[in-house]
RNA sequence: CGGGGCGUAGCGCAGCCUGGUAGCGCAUCCGCUUUGGGAGCGGAAGGUCGCCGGUUCAAAUCCGGCCGCCCCGACCA
């Protein structure tokens, strides 16, 4: 295939768009791949759509490879299906009504619809089934951002597995994980499969596929490659505290006006890591005192996992009412409410609030001076050690490319999606669901494959294989070169525009096809062209006659 | 939803404080010259200054309300 740039809708921009921050957003817009229509709503223009199609085809091949069956479910979905699952009232769900006031949902994923169809599965003999589609998803995101990173409408490949039992689900889950690995490898992505929070899905196990780069997730990794986790699920070993001399009993000290760990540790000349921070929270109407080491941050996802969904920090009035002291001076010793302490505080003696204004206690020790439940509450941070090998942990931003869930019977029970098993009993289907966002895959590829000049597409997803740049006076030779490449099965973008060489080269670098062929006046003398690799800048001279074999 | 910023030609911006016929660069169109890393000269086209209202002889500019977009946070299959 040969496409002429002079006829192509490819509006490249010389400057970065003013509202873009991340590299993939800037480059995809500048390169004429995508344009914004509204916040979090994008059009894929011809080049961008070609990339999307390439990614989709890779996903399709790998899904088909594990026996999944492609179909297409509608966007417009009756509200009753979502009332059945209980998801109708989630705030991110787009809802609308028809002229008769009948409720509809624009779904953000299709569990309900696919489970609805799964009611037609009758017998264990038909299992397992794996169905998927590339469907348009809608989400009333409170805050879209970062180009394709977080959007309100997007295409997702979502698949759903239906098995007889847990063992079958494990197998479907494993196959998906392997297929996902192959998909991301074919897209030349560096990625990590990590444990994830299941959110509102009610599922048990769920794994995220994270690609380092920009993005909204934080990936924790060990330098030795034996540990990777999303920060919300990650465990780190905190650095060792520098404890002062051991005390036989807690000792009260005056700390007038000292409210923060920083102030207290400076005043008392104590390592902040040898202090403990008390954070009263309210869960289900009850106050609990969360206790973490002075240098740590409370991880809200982790405390929510222990105390339940609705945890909030206590209000100042609640604190003084409960503890009889200001928030800067409260502590676990003599606490009127249960203490939930981070694992790091099991051993050692810490400086804590005395539950009296302007007083702290030195040498407070869990088990001796106060009772506490222990849990992992601290947010992993730079400088922590790997829980497996003790190596250094690093934290980097990452894009969530895909998410795989073991749903179990969360949907099949309310939908009564049952089958008759070998033993003659009726059982609910055991389900899994598995998503990949091609748009995020594209963003991640650009994040990981670009330089100062523009995008550097991996060949597997490049919109075209070769960019042929024609300089003036050699139009015929450029056509000849393009035909040779086309005959060799390569797709060609022929830049036949009446533009200056520099402009064409700059656009070629920006658009980022893997190879560039320059046809210029020299070609008239030697019948050869310059072939340049976008990734390396390496250039070689190749006769047009043998261009086909040069790739 | 809380905090901050922005809205003027296709893109990037100035003008607003201190009201008086709307400007710059790039892009676009025509002509000539030029042509291996974003050319030069000459000519031209293109804007309800986000929207509504108010103040004023006069509003891009001052005041009020609304809308949209970006960033941080909250939120988040």
Coordinates of C-alpha atoms in Angstrom, one line a residue, chain A:
Chain A
X1 CA 0.0 0.0 0.0
X2 CA 1.2 3.5 -0.9
X3 CA -0.4 6.5 0.7
X4 CA 0.3 10.0 -0.5
X5 CA 0.9 12.6 2.2
X6 CA -0.4 15.3 -0.1
X7 CA -3.9 13.6 0.1
X8 CA -3.8 12.5 3.7
X9 CA -5.5 14.3 6.6
X10 CA -2.5 14.6 8.8
X11 CA -2.4 18.0 10.5
X12 CA 1.0 18.0 12.3
X13 CA 1.8 20.9 14.7
X14 CA 5.1 22.6 15.0
X15 CA 4.6 23.5 18.7
X16 CA 3.3 21.5 21.6
X17 CA -0.3 22.0 22.4
X18 CA -0.7 24.4 25.3
X19 CA -2.8 22.1 27.4
X20 CA -0.5 19.0 27.2
X21 CA 1.9 17.9 29.9
X22 CA 2.8 14.3 29.3
X23 CA 4.9 13.2 26.4
X24 CA 2.4 10.9 24.8
X25 CA -0.3 13.6 24.9
X26 CA 2.0 16.2 23.3
X27 CA 3.4 13.9 20.6
X28 CA 0.1 12.2 19.6
X29 CA -1.6 15.5 19.2
X30 CA 1.4 17.1 17.4
X31 CA 1.8 14.2 15.1
X32 CA -1.8 14.4 14.0
X33 CA -2.8 11.1 15.5
X34 CA -5.6 12.3 17.8
X35 CA -7.6 15.4 18.5
X36 CA -9.6 16.3 21.5
X37 CA -13.4 16.9 21.1
X38 CA -14.2 17.5 24.8
X39 CA -12.6 16.8 28.1
X40 CA -11.6 13.1 28.0
X41 CA -13.3 12.6 24.6
X42 CA -11.0 12.1 21.6
X43 CA -11.2 11.4 17.9
X44 CA -8.6 9.1 16.3
X45 CA -7.6 10.6 13.1
X46 CA -6.4 8.5 10.1
X47 CA -2.9 7.8 11.4
X48 CA -4.0 7.3 15.0
X49 CA -6.7 4.9 14.0
X50 CA -4.2 2.9 12.0
X51 CA -2.1 2.5 15.1
X52 CA -5.2 1.6 17.1
X53 CA -6.2 -1.0 14.5
X54 CA -2.7 -2.5 14.7
X55 CA -2.9 -2.8 18.5
X56 CA -6.5 -4.2 18.2
X57 CA -5.3 -6.9 15.7
X58 CA -2.5 -8.0 18.1
X59 CA -5.0 -8.3 20.9
X60 CA -7.4 -10.2 18.7
X61 CA -4.9 -12.7 17.5
X62 CA -3.8 -13.5 21.1
X63 CA -7.3 -13.7 22.4
X64 CA -8.3 -16.0 19.5
X65 CA -5.1 -17.9 20.4
X66 CA -6.5 -18.9 23.8
X67 CA -9.9 -19.9 22.3
X68 CA -11.8 -16.7 23.0
X69 CA -14.7 -15.9 20.7
X70 CA -15.2 -12.4 19.4
X71 CA -18.6 -10.8 19.4
X72 CA -20.1 -7.3 19.9
X73 CA -22.3 -6.2 22.7
X74 CA -24.2 -2.9 22.5
X75 CA -23.3 0.4 24.2
X76 CA -26.9 1.3 25.1
X77 CA -27.8 -1.0 27.9
X78 CA -31.1 -1.3 29.8
X79 CA -30.8 0.0 33.4
X80 CA -32.4 -3.1 34.8
X81 CA -29.3 -5.1 34.1
X82 CA -27.3 -2.7 36.2
X83 CA -29.9 -2.7 38.9
X84 CA -29.6 -6.5 39.0
X85 CA -25.8 -6.3 39.6
X86 CA -26.1 -3.4 42.0
X87 CA -23.8 -1.2 39.9
X88 CA -26.5 1.2 38.8
X89 CA -25.8 3.7 41.5
X90 CA -22.1 3.9 41.1
X91 CA -21.3 7.6 40.5
X92 CA -19.0 7.0 37.5
X93 CA -21.8 5.3 35.5
X94 CA -23.3 7.4 32.7
X95 CA -27.1 7.2 32.7
X96 CA -29.8 8.4 30.4
X97 CA -33.5 7.8 29.7
X98 CA -35.4 7.3 26.5
X99 CA -38.5 9.3 25.6
X100 CA -40.7 7.1 27.7
X101 CA -38.5 7.6 30.7
X102 CA -37.0 4.1 30.6
X103 CA -33.6 4.0 32.2
X104 CA -30.5 3.2 30.3
X105 CA -26.8 2.9 31.1
X106 CA -23.8 3.6 28.9
X107 CA -21.6 1.0 30.4
X108 CA -18.0 1.2 31.5
X109 CA -17.6 -2.5 31.1
X110 CA -19.9 -5.3 30.1
X111 CA -20.2 -7.8 32.9
X112 CA -23.9 -7.4 33.1
X113 CA -24.5 -7.8 29.4
X114 CA -22.3 -10.8 29.0
X115 CA -23.7 -12.5 32.1
X116 CA -27.2 -11.9 30.6
X117 CA -26.1 -13.9 27.5
X118 CA -24.5 -16.5 29.6
X119 CA -27.9 -17.6 30.8
X120 CA -28.2 -19.4 27.6
X121 CA -25.3 -21.7 28.6
X122 CA -27.1 -24.8 29.9
X123 CA -24.6 -27.6 30.5
X124 CA -21.2 -28.2 31.9
X125 CA -20.5 -29.8 28.5
X126 CA -20.5 -26.4 26.9
X127 CA -17.9 -25.0 29.4
X128 CA -15.6 -23.3 29.5
X129 CA -16.6 -20.4 27.4
X130 CA -14.5 -17.2 26.8
X131 CA -16.2 -14.3 25.0
X132 CA -14.8 -10.9 24.2
X133 CA -15.5 -7.8 22.2
X134 CA -13.9 -4.4 21.4
X135 CA -16.6 -2.2 22.9
X136 CA -17.0 1.5 23.4
X137 CA -17.0 2.3 27.1
X138 CA -18.3 5.4 28.9
X139 CA -17.3 6.6 32.2
X140 CA -18.4 9.8 33.9
X141 CA -14.9 10.5 35.1
X142 CA -14.6 13.3 37.7
X143 CA -11.3 14.3 36.1
X144 CA -10.1 13.2 32.7
X145 CA -6.4 13.9 32.2
X146 CA -3.2 13.3 30.3
X147 CA -4.5 12.8 26.7
X148 CA -5.3 9.1 26.3
X149 CA -4.3 8.2 29.8
X150 CA -7.6 8.9 31.5
X151 CA -10.7 9.5 29.4
X152 CA -14.4 9.4 29.5
X153 CA -15.0 7.4 26.4
X154 CA -12.7 4.7 25.1
X155 CA -12.6 1.4 23.3
X156 CA -11.8 -1.6 25.5
X157 CA -11.2 -5.2 24.8
X158 CA -13.0 -6.9 27.5
X159 CA -13.4 -10.6 27.8
X160 CA -15.4 -12.8 30.1
X161 CA -14.7 -16.4 31.1
X162 CA -17.4 -18.9 32.3
X163 CA -16.2 -22.0 34.1
X164 CA -17.7 -24.9 36.1
X165 CA -15.6 -24.3 39.1
X166 CA -12.7 -22.4 40.7
X167 CA -10.1 -24.6 39.2
X168 CA -11.5 -23.8 35.7
X169 CA -11.5 -20.1 36.6
X170 CA -7.8 -20.4 37.6
X171 CA -7.0 -21.9 34.3
X172 CA -8.9 -19.2 32.3
X173 CA -7.2 -16.5 34.4
X174 CA -3.8 -18.0 33.8
X175 CA -4.4 -18.2 30.0
X176 CA -5.4 -14.6 30.0
X177 CA -2.3 -13.5 31.9
X178 CA -0.1 -15.4 29.4
X179 CA -2.0 -13.9 26.5
X180 CA -1.7 -10.4 27.9
X181 CA 2.1 -10.9 28.3
X182 CA 2.4 -11.9 24.7
X183 CA 0.3 -8.9 23.6
X184 CA 2.4 -6.4 25.5
X185 CA 5.6 -8.0 24.3
X186 CA 4.5 -7.7 20.7
X187 CA 3.8 -4.0 21.4
X188 CA 7.4 -3.7 22.6
X189 CA 6.3 -2.6 26.1
X190 CA 8.1 -2.9 29.3
X191 CA 5.4 -4.1 31.7
X192 CA 4.9 -5.7 35.1
X193 CA 2.1 -7.9 36.2
X194 CA 1.2 -7.0 39.8
X195 CA -1.4 -7.7 42.4
X196 CA -4.1 -5.1 42.4
X197 CA -7.0 -3.9 44.5
X198 CA -10.3 -5.3 43.2
X199 CA -12.2 -2.0 43.9
X200 CA -16.0 -2.4 43.8
X201 CA -15.9 -5.6 41.8
X202 CA -16.3 -7.9 44.7
X203 CA -13.8 -10.2 43.1
X204 CA -11.1 -12.0 45.0
X205 CA -7.9 -12.0 42.9
X206 CA -7.1 -9.3 40.5
X207 CA -3.9 -8.4 38.7
X208 CA -2.9 -5.2 37.0
X209 CA -0.5 -4.9 34.1
X210 CA 1.5 -1.8 34.6
X211 CA 3.8 0.0 32.1
X212 CA 6.4 2.4 33.6
X213 CA 6.2 5.8 32.1
X214 CA 3.7 8.5 32.8
X215 CA 0.4 7.5 34.3
X216 CA -1.7 7.4 37.5
X217 CA -0.5 4.3 39.2
X218 CA 2.7 4.0 41.1
X219 CA 4.8 0.9 40.5
X220 CA 7.1 -0.4 43.2
X221 CA 10.0 -2.5 42.0
X222 CA 13.0 -4.1 43.5
X223 CA 16.3 -3.3 41.9
X224 CA 17.1 -7.0 41.7
X225 CA 13.9 -7.7 39.7
X226 CA 12.3 -10.1 42.2
X227 CA 9.5 -7.8 43.3
X228 CA 6.9 -5.6 41.6
X229 CA 3.7 -4.3 43.0
X230 CA 1.2 -1.4 42.8
X231 CA 2.0 1.0 45.6
X232 CA -1.5 0.4 47.0
X233 CA -0.8 -3.2 47.5
X234 CA 3.0 -3.1 48.0
X235 CA 4.9 -4.1 51.1
X236 CA 8.2 -2.5 51.9
X237 CA 10.6 -3.0 54.7
X238 CA 11.2 0.4 56.3
X239 CA 14.7 1.6 57.1
X240 CA 15.9 0.9 60.6
X241 CA 15.3 3.5 63.2
X242 CA 18.0 5.0 65.3
X243 CA 16.6 4.5 68.8
X244 CA 17.7 6.4 71.9
X245 CA 18.5 4.5 75.2
X246 CA 15.9 2.1 76.3
X247 CA 13.6 3.3 79.2
X248 CA 12.1 1.1 81.8
X249 CA 8.8 3.0 81.6
X250 CA 7.5 5.8 79.5
X251 CA 8.7 9.3 80.5
X252 CA 6.6 12.4 80.0
X253 CA 8.2 15.4 78.5
X254 CA 7.0 18.9 77.8
X255 CA 6.7 19.8 74.2
X256 CA 5.0 23.2 74.2
X257 CA 3.5 24.2 70.9
X258 CA 5.0 21.2 69.1
X259 CA 2.5 19.7 66.8
X260 CA 4.4 18.0 64.0
X261 CA 6.8 15.0 64.0
X262 CA 9.4 17.3 62.6
X263 CA 9.1 19.8 65.5
X264 CA 8.9 17.1 68.2
X265 CA 11.9 15.1 66.9
X266 CA 14.0 18.2 66.6
X267 CA 13.1 19.5 70.1
X268 CA 13.8 16.1 71.7
X269 CA 16.7 15.3 69.4
X270 CA 15.2 12.0 68.4
X271 CA 15.3 10.3 65.0
X272 CA 11.9 10.9 63.4
X273 CA 11.9 7.1 62.7
X274 CA 11.9 6.6 66.5
X275 CA 8.6 8.5 66.9
X276 CA 5.1 7.4 66.2
X277 CA 2.3 9.4 64.6
X278 CA -1.2 9.0 65.8
X279 CA -4.0 9.5 63.3
X280 CA -7.5 9.2 64.5
X281 CA -9.9 7.9 61.9
X282 CA -13.6 7.2 61.9
X283 CA -14.9 4.0 60.5
X284 CA -18.6 3.0 60.7
X285 CA -19.2 5.7 63.3
X286 CA -16.4 4.5 65.6
X287 CA -13.1 6.3 66.3
X288 CA -10.0 4.2 65.8
X289 CA -6.5 5.4 66.5
X290 CA -4.2 4.5 63.6
X291 CA -0.6 4.6 64.5
X292 CA 2.3 4.7 62.1
X293 CA 6.0 5.5 62.4
X294 CA 6.8 9.3 62.4
X295 CA 8.4 9.3 59.0
X296 CA 5.7 7.2 57.3
X297 CA 2.5 8.1 55.5
X298 CA -0.8 6.4 56.2
X299 CA -1.9 4.5 53.1
X300 CA -5.7 5.1 52.8
X301 CA -6.3 2.1 50.6
X302 CA -4.6 -0.2 53.2
X303 CA -6.5 1.2 56.1
X304 CA -9.7 0.9 54.2
X305 CA -8.8 -2.7 53.5
X306 CA -8.7 -3.3 57.3
X307 CA -11.5 -1.1 58.6
X308 CA -13.9 -1.1 55.6
X309 CA -14.8 1.2 52.8
X310 CA -15.9 4.3 54.7
X311 CA -12.9 5.5 56.6
X312 CA -12.3 9.2 57.1
X313 CA -10.0 11.3 59.2
X314 CA -11.6 12.4 62.5
X315 CA -12.6 16.0 62.7
X316 CA -10.7 18.2 65.2
X317 CA -13.8 18.4 67.5
X318 CA -14.1 14.6 67.5
X319 CA -10.4 14.4 68.4
X320 CA -10.5 16.8 71.4
X321 CA -13.8 15.2 72.5
X322 CA -12.4 11.7 72.4
X323 CA -8.9 12.2 73.6
X324 CA -9.1 15.4 75.7
X325 CA -6.1 16.7 73.8
X326 CA -5.3 18.4 70.5
X327 CA -4.5 16.3 67.5
X328 CA -0.8 17.1 67.8
X329 CA -0.5 15.6 71.3
X330 CA -2.5 12.4 71.1
X331 CA -1.0 8.9 71.4
X332 CA -1.7 5.2 72.1
X333 CA -0.8 5.1 75.8
X334 CA -4.1 5.2 77.7
X335 CA -6.0 5.7 74.4
X336 CA -9.8 5.7 75.0
X337 CA -10.2 3.9 71.6
X338 CA -8.7 0.8 70.0
X339 CA -5.3 1.3 68.5
X340 CA -4.4 0.0 65.0
X341 CA -0.7 0.1 64.6
X342 CA 1.6 -0.4 61.6
X343 CA 3.7 -3.6 61.6
X344 CA 6.8 -1.4 61.9
X345 CA 5.9 -0.5 65.4
X346 CA 5.9 -4.0 66.9
X347 CA 9.4 -3.7 68.2
X348 CA 11.2 -0.7 69.8
X349 CA 10.4 2.3 71.9
X350 CA 8.8 5.4 70.4
X351 CA 8.1 9.0 71.2
X352 CA 4.3 9.3 71.2
X353 CA 1.7 11.9 72.1
X354 CA 0.7 11.9 75.8
X355 CA -3.0 12.6 75.3
X356 CA -2.4 15.9 77.2
X357 CA -1.8 19.1 75.3
X358 CA 1.9 20.0 74.9
X359 CA 3.1 16.7 76.4
X360 CA 4.7 13.7 74.7
X361 CA 5.9 10.4 76.1
X362 CA 9.4 8.9 75.5
X363 CA 10.0 5.2 75.4
X364 CA 6.5 4.0 74.7
X365 CA 6.5 0.3 73.8
X366 CA 3.7 -1.8 72.2
X367 CA 2.6 -4.7 74.3
X368 CA 4.0 -3.1 77.5
X369 CA 2.6 0.4 77.6
X370 CA -0.4 -0.1 75.2
X371 CA -2.2 -2.8 73.4
X372 CA -2.7 -2.6 69.7
X373 CA -3.7 -4.6 66.6
X374 CA -1.1 -4.7 63.9
X375 CA -1.5 -4.4 60.2
X376 CA 0.4 -3.0 57.2
X377 CA -0.8 0.6 57.1
X378 CA 2.2 2.5 55.8
X379 CA 2.7 3.7 52.3
X380 CA 5.8 2.3 50.6
X381 CA 8.4 4.9 49.9
X382 CA 11.7 5.4 48.3
X383 CA 14.5 4.0 50.5
X384 CA 12.4 1.0 51.6
X385 CA 13.9 -2.5 51.2
X386 CA 12.5 -5.4 49.2
X387 CA 10.5 -7.9 51.2
X388 CA 12.0 -10.7 49.3
X389 CA 15.7 -10.0 49.0
X390 CA 16.4 -6.7 50.9
X391 CA 17.3 -4.9 47.7
X392 CA 16.5 -1.3 47.1
X393 CA 12.9 -0.5 46.1
X394 CA 12.2 2.2 43.5
X395 CA 8.9 3.9 42.8
X396 CA 7.8 5.1 39.4
X397 CA 4.7 6.3 37.6
X398 CA 3.0 3.7 35.5
X399 CA 0.1 3.2 33.2
X400 CA -2.5 0.6 33.9
X401 CA -2.7 -1.2 30.5
X402 CA -4.9 -4.1 31.6
X403 CA -6.6 -5.6 34.5
X404 CA -7.6 -9.2 35.0
X405 CA -10.2 -10.3 37.7
X406 CA -11.5 -13.4 39.2
X407 CA -15.1 -12.5 39.6
X408 CA -16.4 -15.8 40.9
X409 CA -20.2 -15.8 41.2
X410 CA -20.6 -12.1 41.9
X411 CA -22.6 -11.6 38.7
X412 CA -23.8 -15.2 38.0
X413 CA -25.8 -15.5 41.2
X414 CA -27.9 -12.3 40.9
X415 CA -28.4 -13.0 37.2
X416 CA -29.2 -16.6 37.9
X417 CA -26.7 -17.6 35.2
X418 CA -26.6 -21.2 36.1
X419 CA -25.7 -24.5 34.4
X420 CA -26.4 -28.1 35.0
X421 CA -23.3 -29.9 36.2
X422 CA -22.3 -33.6 35.7
X423 CA -23.8 -34.6 39.0
X424 CA -27.2 -33.2 38.0
X425 CA -27.2 -30.2 40.2
X426 CA -27.6 -26.6 39.1
X427 CA -24.7 -24.3 39.8
X428 CA -23.8 -20.7 39.1
X429 CA -21.2 -20.0 36.4
X430 CA -17.8 -19.1 37.8
X431 CA -16.6 -16.0 36.0
X432 CA -13.6 -13.9 35.3
X433 CA -13.3 -10.6 33.5
X434 CA -10.3 -9.2 31.7
X435 CA -9.7 -5.8 30.1
X436 CA -7.2 -4.0 27.9
X437 CA -7.5 -0.4 26.8
X438 CA -5.8 -0.1 23.3
X439 CA -5.7 3.7 23.8
X440 CA -3.7 3.3 27.0
X441 CA -1.4 0.8 25.2
X442 CA -0.8 3.4 22.6
X443 CA 0.0 6.1 25.2
X444 CA 2.3 3.7 27.0
X445 CA 4.1 2.8 23.8
X446 CA 4.7 6.5 23.1
X447 CA 5.9 7.1 26.6
X448 CA 8.4 4.3 26.3
X449 CA 9.4 4.9 22.6
X450 CA 10.1 8.6 21.9
X451 CA 12.9 11.1 21.8
X452 CA 13.4 14.8 21.4
X453 CA 12.2 14.8 17.8
X454 CA 9.1 12.7 18.2
X455 CA 7.7 9.2 18.3
X456 CA 9.7 6.0 17.5
X457 CA 7.0 3.4 16.7
X458 CA 7.9 -0.2 17.1
X459 CA 7.3 -1.9 13.7
X460 CA 4.5 -4.0 15.0
X461 CA 2.2 -1.0 15.7
X462 CA 3.6 1.7 13.3
X463 CA 0.9 3.2 11.1
X464 CA 3.0 2.5 8.0
X465 CA 6.3 0.7 7.6
X466 CA 8.3 3.2 5.6
X467 CA 8.3 7.0 5.1
X468 CA 9.4 7.9 1.7
X469 CA 10.5 11.5 1.5
X470 CA 10.6 13.0 -2.0
X471 CA 12.8 16.0 -2.7
X472 CA 12.1 18.2 -5.7
X473 CA 12.8 16.9 -9.2
X474 CA 12.8 13.2 -8.4
X475 CA 9.1 12.5 -8.3
X476 CA 9.4 9.6 -10.7
X477 CA 12.2 8.0 -8.7
X478 CA 10.3 8.4 -5.5
X479 CA 7.3 6.6 -7.1
X480 CA 9.6 3.9 -8.3
X481 CA 11.1 3.4 -4.8
X482 CA 7.6 3.4 -3.2
X483 CA 6.4 0.7 -5.7
X484 CA 9.5 -1.4 -5.0
X485 CA 8.7 -1.3 -1.2
X486 CA 5.0 -1.9 -1.9
X487 CA 5.8 -4.9 -4.0
X488 CA 7.9 -6.2 -1.1
X489 CA 4.8 -6.1 1.1
X490 CA 5.6 -3.0 3.0
X491 CA 3.1 -0.2 3.6
X492 CA 4.4 3.2 2.5
X493 CA 3.7 6.8 3.4
X494 CA 5.0 8.8 0.4
X495 CA 5.6 12.4 1.3
X496 CA 5.0 14.0 -2.0
X497 CA 4.0 17.4 -0.6
X498 CA 5.4 20.6 -2.0
X499 CA 7.4 21.3 1.1
X500 CA 11.0 21.9 2.1
X501 CA 13.3 19.1 3.0
X502 CA 13.7 20.2 6.6
X503 CA 10.0 20.3 7.1
X504 CA 9.5 16.8 5.7
X505 CA 12.3 15.4 7.8
X506 CA 10.9 17.0 10.9
X507 CA 7.5 15.6 10.2
X508 CA 9.0 12.2 9.5
X509 CA 10.8 12.3 12.8
X510 CA 7.7 13.4 14.6
X511 CA 5.4 10.8 13.1
X512 CA 8.0 8.2 13.8
X513 CA 7.7 5.4 11.2
X514 CA 10.5 2.9 11.7
X515 CA 12.3 3.6 8.5
X516 CA 12.7 6.6 6.2
X517 CA 13.8 6.6 2.6
X518 CA 15.1 9.8 1.1
X519 CA 14.9 10.2 -2.6
X520 CA 17.0 13.2 -3.8
X521 CA 19.0 14.6 -6.6
X522 CA 21.8 12.1 -5.9
X523 CA 19.4 9.4 -6.8
X524 CA 19.5 10.7 -10.4
X525 CA 23.2 9.9 -10.6
X526 CA 23.4 6.6 -8.8
X527 CA 19.8 5.2 -8.7
X528 CA 20.1 4.8 -5.0
X529 CA 18.3 6.2 -1.9
X530 CA 19.2 6.8 1.7
X531 CA 17.6 4.5 4.2
X532 CA 17.5 5.8 7.7
X533 CA 16.4 3.9 10.8
X534 CA 14.3 6.1 13.1
X535 CA 15.4 4.4 16.3
X536 CA 19.2 4.6 15.7
X537 CA 19.6 7.3 13.1
X538 CA 21.7 4.8 11.2
X539 CA 21.8 5.6 7.5
X540 CA 22.8 3.5 4.5
X541 CA 22.6 3.9 0.7
X542 CA 20.6 1.3 -1.1
X543 CA 19.9 1.0 -4.9
X544 CA 16.2 1.3 -5.6
X545 CA 16.4 -2.0 -7.5
X546 CA 17.2 -3.8 -4.3
X547 CA 15.0 -1.8 -1.9
X548 CA 12.6 -4.7 -1.4
X549 CA 15.3 -6.9 0.2
X550 CA 16.7 -4.1 2.4
X551 CA 14.0 -4.6 5.1

